[in-house]
């Protein structure tokens, strides 16, 4: 698999090609209008860019709908290697969402270059978009960041960020979806 975007595109287009080849697709083909539609077509019924209802989904159910690498980070608190994620060194304008459920997490205007190898932000979208808990794993005292809607692991919060907050939300790229402002 070359990238998550190619995987999502394949999951969306493959059924259309199969239906068309079998002569069962009488509907006019349309392209998805948002990231939400693409992800829902790939089998995640819990993804929504607009619904903020808190989710209480078992890890067994998440395992059915999330790609293996996304599941490992978001449900098992794995961490992607630094400098490998798709968003660690980007400056495109737009909005970042939870890769599991579509919850709005960050605006690109809160993103900064921290040179740590992961995308970093100095503030979250709103007070409910991210929740926190103590993380004492690996012999360190840290604050884990979790999606406020689905509880998925996003990364960690540190007190070494820029003004005005002094915070650094150090996120796993794979835990984020990005929609540019121009879409």
XYZ file of N, CA and C in Angstrom, residues 4-155:
456
model
N -2.299 6.115 2.413
C -3.669 6.013 2.906
C -4.647 6.554 1.866
N -4.279 7.650 1.179
C -5.153 8.238 0.170
C -5.397 7.266 -0.972
N -4.348 6.591 -1.428
C -4.522 5.611 -2.502
C -5.374 4.455 -2.024
N -5.202 4.027 -0.774
C -6.002 2.946 -0.217
C -7.472 3.345 -0.181
N -7.750 4.566 0.311
C -9.128 5.035 0.383
C -9.721 5.129 -1.016
N -8.958 5.668 -1.968
C -9.446 5.768 -3.339
C -9.760 4.393 -3.908
N -8.886 3.433 -3.660
C -9.093 2.082 -4.156
C -10.354 1.475 -3.544
N -10.545 1.680 -2.229
C -11.729 1.141 -1.562
C -13.013 1.752 -2.107
N -12.945 2.998 -2.536
C -14.124 3.668 -3.077
C -14.373 3.268 -4.520
N -13.333 3.201 -5.326
C -13.490 2.964 -6.753
C -13.678 1.495 -7.122
N -13.050 0.581 -6.401
C -13.130 -0.831 -6.740
C -14.566 -1.341 -6.801
N -15.422 -1.072 -5.801
C -16.806 -1.542 -5.906
C -17.549 -0.947 -7.109
N -17.247 0.307 -7.456
C -17.892 0.907 -8.624
C -17.514 0.182 -9.904
N -16.228 -0.152 -10.043
C -15.783 -0.878 -11.228
C -16.416 -2.265 -11.298
N -16.507 -2.928 -10.157
C -17.108 -4.268 -10.135
C -18.577 -4.198 -10.520
N -19.308 -3.255 -9.931
C -20.731 -3.118 -10.267
C -20.933 -2.766 -11.727
N -20.098 -1.877 -12.243
C -20.226 -1.481 -13.634
C -19.919 -2.658 -14.559
N -18.900 -3.431 -14.234
C -18.533 -4.583 -15.056
C -19.632 -5.639 -15.054
N -20.355 -5.742 -13.945
C -21.440 -6.727 -13.850
C -22.753 -6.189 -14.408
N -22.770 -4.937 -14.820
C -23.979 -4.341 -15.373
C -25.032 -4.037 -14.335
N -24.630 -3.907 -13.057
C -25.591 -3.677 -11.986
C -25.618 -2.230 -11.522
N -24.815 -1.393 -12.104
C -24.754 -0.011 -11.659
C -25.533 0.859 -12.634
N -26.795 1.123 -12.329
C -27.632 1.958 -13.186
C -27.602 3.423 -12.774
N -26.972 3.716 -11.641
C -26.904 5.099 -11.181
C -25.788 5.838 -11.888
N -25.996 7.136 -12.056
C -24.957 7.983 -12.621
C -23.809 8.075 -11.611
N -22.574 7.880 -12.083
C -21.421 7.930 -11.195
C -21.169 9.366 -10.757
N -20.910 9.520 -9.467
C -20.567 10.834 -8.930
C -19.336 10.688 -8.053
N -18.567 11.751 -7.993
C -17.383 11.759 -7.144
C -17.795 12.177 -5.738
N -17.093 11.674 -4.730
C -17.407 12.113 -3.376
C -17.170 13.612 -3.241
N -17.988 14.263 -2.410
C -17.876 15.710 -2.264
C -17.042 16.115 -1.061
N -16.700 15.174 -0.206
C -15.889 15.519 0.956
C -15.106 14.311 1.430
N -14.161 14.568 2.323
C -13.380 13.490 2.926
C -14.318 12.524 3.643
N -15.386 13.040 4.238
C -16.334 12.197 4.967
C -16.906 11.128 4.052
N -17.325 11.505 2.855
C -17.905 10.534 1.938
C -16.900 9.465 1.534
N -15.673 9.837 1.280
C -14.658 8.870 0.877
C -14.427 7.862 1.991
N -14.282 8.328 3.215
C -14.000 7.423 4.317
C -15.200 6.536 4.599
N -16.402 7.067 4.567
C -17.571 6.228 4.792
C -17.693 5.151 3.723
N -17.314 5.445 2.500
C -17.352 4.447 1.433
C -16.370 3.317 1.713
N -15.317 3.598 2.479
C -14.325 2.559 2.766
C -14.726 1.718 3.972
N -15.904 1.922 4.520
C -16.398 1.043 5.559
C -16.378 1.574 6.977
N -16.142 2.851 7.205
C -16.150 3.394 8.556
C -17.436 4.188 8.773
N -18.457 3.560 9.351
C -19.735 4.251 9.555
C -19.700 5.285 10.671
N -18.596 5.362 11.414
C -18.502 6.282 12.546
C -17.833 7.600 12.185
N -17.398 7.738 10.938
C -16.679 8.936 10.508
C -17.653 10.009 10.057
N -17.527 11.205 10.646
C -18.348 12.341 10.235
C -17.615 13.630 10.571
N -17.528 14.524 9.597
C -16.893 15.823 9.823
C -17.833 16.788 10.541
N -19.107 16.408 10.682
C -20.089 17.327 11.261
C -20.712 16.826 12.553
N -20.795 15.530 12.772
C -21.416 14.969 13.968
C -20.425 15.035 15.123
N -20.832 15.625 16.229
C -19.952 15.721 17.388
C -20.428 14.839 18.545
N -21.397 13.969 18.268
C -21.900 13.065 19.289
C -20.780 12.155 19.781
N -20.622 12.079 21.107
C -19.570 11.237 21.684
C -19.843 9.782 21.316
N -18.786 9.092 20.887
C -18.890 7.690 20.482
C -18.407 6.766 21.591
N -19.066 5.635 21.729
C -18.651 4.605 22.679
C -18.596 3.289 21.906
N -17.531 3.118 21.134
C -17.367 1.974 20.238
C -16.266 1.072 20.794
N -16.497 -0.225 20.766
C -15.494 -1.167 21.276
C -14.288 -1.219 20.341
N -13.143 -1.586 20.899
C -11.954 -1.746 20.073
C -12.153 -2.845 19.038
N -12.940 -3.862 19.360
C -13.228 -4.925 18.390
C -13.938 -4.347 17.169
N -14.853 -3.414 17.393
C -15.564 -2.782 16.269
C -14.627 -1.851 15.496
N -13.798 -1.076 16.220
C -12.839 -0.202 15.535
C -11.903 -1.019 14.654
N -11.511 -2.192 15.145
C -10.592 -3.047 14.381
C -11.195 -3.453 13.039
N -12.512 -3.553 12.972
C -13.207 -3.922 11.732
C -13.204 -2.790 10.716
N -13.190 -1.544 11.174
C -13.383 -0.421 10.254
C -12.139 0.430 10.006
N -11.109 0.300 10.829
C -9.897 1.111 10.647
C -8.798 0.304 9.977
N -8.004 0.950 9.131
C -6.812 0.282 8.608
C -5.914 -0.138 9.778
N -5.159 -1.194 9.593
C -4.338 -1.769 10.655
C -3.391 -0.754 11.292
N -2.730 0.075 10.470
C -1.775 1.042 11.014
C -2.461 2.159 11.792
N -3.632 2.576 11.344
C -4.399 3.595 12.068
C -4.896 3.010 13.388
N -5.382 1.781 13.359
C -5.844 1.107 14.570
C -4.707 1.022 15.605
N -3.520 0.648 15.173
C -2.387 0.482 16.087
C -2.084 1.785 16.830
N -2.127 2.913 16.141
C -1.856 4.198 16.785
C -3.053 4.661 17.600
N -4.222 4.649 17.017
C -5.380 5.272 17.650
C -6.016 4.434 18.761
N -5.946 3.128 18.675
C -6.597 2.286 19.683
C -5.602 1.605 20.623
N -4.343 1.469 20.183
C -3.339 0.802 21.014
C -2.212 1.752 21.432
N -2.375 3.038 21.147
C -1.417 4.090 21.525
C -0.011 3.848 20.975
N 0.068 3.277 19.793
C 1.353 3.134 19.116
C 1.810 4.526 18.669
N 3.038 4.648 18.224
C 3.565 5.927 17.752
C 4.271 5.712 16.417
N 3.975 6.590 15.467
C 4.700 6.495 14.199
C 6.114 7.033 14.397
N 7.018 6.575 13.563
C 8.398 7.045 13.651
C 8.473 8.530 13.292
N 9.363 9.288 13.935
C 9.479 10.709 13.605
C 9.941 10.906 12.164
N 9.532 12.006 11.588
C 9.902 12.440 10.238
C 9.367 11.504 9.140
N 8.379 10.672 9.460
C 7.824 9.761 8.453
C 6.375 10.065 8.120
N 5.660 10.767 8.973
C 4.241 11.059 8.754
C 4.040 12.116 7.682
N 2.882 12.071 7.054
C 2.628 12.966 5.924
C 2.417 14.433 6.319
N 2.156 14.739 7.579
C 1.862 16.128 7.954
C 2.945 16.797 8.805
N 4.024 16.126 9.111
C 4.999 16.697 10.035
C 5.657 17.959 9.484
N 5.758 18.092 8.170
C 6.487 19.221 7.589
C 5.667 19.929 6.511
N 4.378 20.084 6.734
C 3.530 20.760 5.751
C 3.046 22.097 6.310
N 2.706 22.999 5.402
C 2.163 24.287 5.831
C 0.927 24.685 5.036
N 0.265 23.724 4.427
C -0.953 23.996 3.670
C -2.067 24.446 4.617
N -2.900 25.366 4.163
C -3.989 25.907 4.982
C -5.207 24.998 4.916
N -5.792 24.730 6.086
C -6.973 23.881 6.151
C -7.254 23.430 7.572
N -7.944 22.304 7.676
C -8.391 21.794 8.967
C -7.974 20.337 9.135
N -7.557 19.990 10.339
C -7.159 18.623 10.675
C -8.273 17.964 11.483
N -8.589 16.725 11.125
C -9.662 15.954 11.745
C -9.122 14.638 12.285
N -9.841 14.044 13.208
C -9.495 12.724 13.728
C -9.642 11.697 12.613
N -8.620 10.866 12.405
C -8.647 9.861 11.345
C -9.621 8.725 11.647
N -10.034 8.563 12.891
C -10.987 7.507 13.225
C -12.439 7.944 13.064
N -12.751 9.148 13.558
C -14.167 9.535 13.612
C -14.502 10.834 12.891
N -13.511 11.596 12.424
C -13.788 12.836 11.701
C -13.960 14.055 12.573
N -13.743 13.950 13.872
C -13.873 15.089 14.778
C -12.862 16.176 14.406
N -13.319 17.419 14.350
C -12.436 18.549 14.038
C -11.492 18.786 15.216
N -10.175 18.774 14.937
C -9.177 18.869 16.003
C -8.376 20.158 15.990
N -7.837 20.534 14.820
C -6.936 21.686 14.728
C -7.155 22.449 13.426
N -6.914 23.748 13.482
C -6.804 24.567 12.275
C -5.315 24.667 11.940
N -5.027 24.792 10.667
C -3.621 24.892 10.255
C -2.964 26.164 10.794
N -3.750 27.164 11.146
C -3.195 28.402 11.698
C -2.583 28.181 13.087
N -2.889 27.044 13.727
C -2.306 26.716 15.029
C -1.113 25.771 14.887
N -0.746 25.424 13.648
C 0.362 24.498 13.409
C 1.672 25.292 13.376
N 2.727 24.689 13.896
C 4.039 25.336 13.853
C 5.117 24.290 13.623
N 6.256 24.741 13.173
C 7.389 23.861 12.911
C 8.173 23.675 14.202
N 8.089 22.473 14.763
C 8.768 22.222 16.032
C 10.058 21.423 15.838
N 10.286 20.937 14.652
C 11.451 20.116 14.281
C 11.565 18.828 15.090
N 10.471 18.383 15.716
C 10.503 17.148 16.505
C 10.201 15.920 15.645
N 9.711 16.135 14.414
C 9.426 15.008 13.531
C 7.967 14.613 13.469
N 7.115 15.287 14.245
C 5.684 15.040 14.225
C 4.978 16.385 14.042
N 3.775 16.378 13.482
C 3.049 17.651 13.371
C 2.776 18.215 14.764
N 2.976 19.515 14.911
C 2.813 20.171 16.207
C 1.878 21.368 16.084
N 1.057 21.555 17.094
C 0.068 22.627 17.139
C 0.146 23.287 18.506
N -0.194 24.598 18.582
C -0.139 25.271 19.874
C -1.504 25.386 20.536
N -2.592 25.071 19.818
C -3.910 25.034 20.453
C -4.846 24.147 19.658
N -5.807 23.577 20.377
C -6.802 22.707 19.750
C -7.957 23.538 19.215
N -8.781 22.918 18.390
C -9.903 23.616 17.743
C -10.868 24.202 18.775
N -11.264 23.414 19.751
C -12.140 23.904 20.812
C -11.891 23.080 22.074
N -12.474 23.485 23.185
C -12.182 22.840 24.472
C -12.608 21.377 24.526
N -13.557 20.963 23.695
C -14.044 19.587 23.734
C -13.426 18.691 22.665
N -12.675 19.264 21.741
C -12.157 18.459 20.631
C -11.095 17.460 21.070
N -10.362 17.770 22.125
C -9.313 16.887 22.633
C -9.435 16.800 24.151
N -9.274 15.596 24.672
C -9.267 15.378 26.115
C -7.905 14.798 26.493
N -7.624 14.789 27.784
C -6.285 14.445 28.248
C -6.328 13.402 29.358
N -5.212 12.656 29.468
C -5.030 11.767 30.613
C -3.531 11.582 30.848
N -3.203 11.255 32.085
C -1.804 11.006 32.437
C -1.304 9.775 31.698
N -0.055 9.844 31.277
C 0.598 8.715 30.609
C 1.963 8.537 31.246
N 2.124 7.474 31.998
C 3.391 7.205 32.681
C 4.117 6.014 32.061
N 3.823 5.717 30.806
C 4.494 4.611 30.133
C 5.916 5.010 29.752
N 6.716 4.035 29.443
C 8.099 4.225 28.999
C 8.948 4.998 30.004
N 8.559 4.951 31.281
C 9.336 5.621 32.321
C 9.285 7.133 32.269
N 8.273 7.694 31.591
C 8.144 9.152 31.462
C 6.800 9.608 32.021
N 6.758 10.845 32.472
C 5.502 11.471 32.866
C 5.078 12.384 31.731
N 3.988 12.012 31.053
C 3.502 12.803 29.920
C 1.992 12.963 30.031
N 1.467 13.820 29.170
C 0.018 13.991 29.069
C -0.398 13.480 27.692
N -1.204 12.447 27.688
C -1.696 11.866 26.442
C -2.870 12.689 25.932
N -2.921 12.891 24.614
C -4.046 13.578 23.990
C -4.917 12.542 23.297
N -6.229 12.662 23.518
C -7.210 11.743 22.954
C -8.295 12.537 22.244
N -8.837 11.981 21.177
C -9.949 12.613 20.486
C -11.108 12.746 21.467
N -11.693 13.923 21.537
C -12.813 14.165 22.436
C -14.089 13.463 22.020
N -14.161 12.990 20.789
C -15.367 12.301 20.310
C -15.245 10.785 20.429
N -14.124 10.204 19.978
C -14.012 8.738 19.947
C -13.008 8.179 20.941
N -12.222 9.031 21.587
C -11.244 8.562 22.563
C -9.977 7.988 21.955
N -9.784 8.172 20.658
C -8.601 7.649 19.995
C -7.340 8.400 20.382
N -6.230 7.661 20.519
C -4.932 8.244 20.852
C -4.437 9.101 19.690
N -4.072 10.343 19.984
C -3.566 11.267 18.967
C -2.069 11.518 19.124
N -1.619 11.629 20.355
C -0.228 11.955 20.635
C -0.092 12.414 22.065
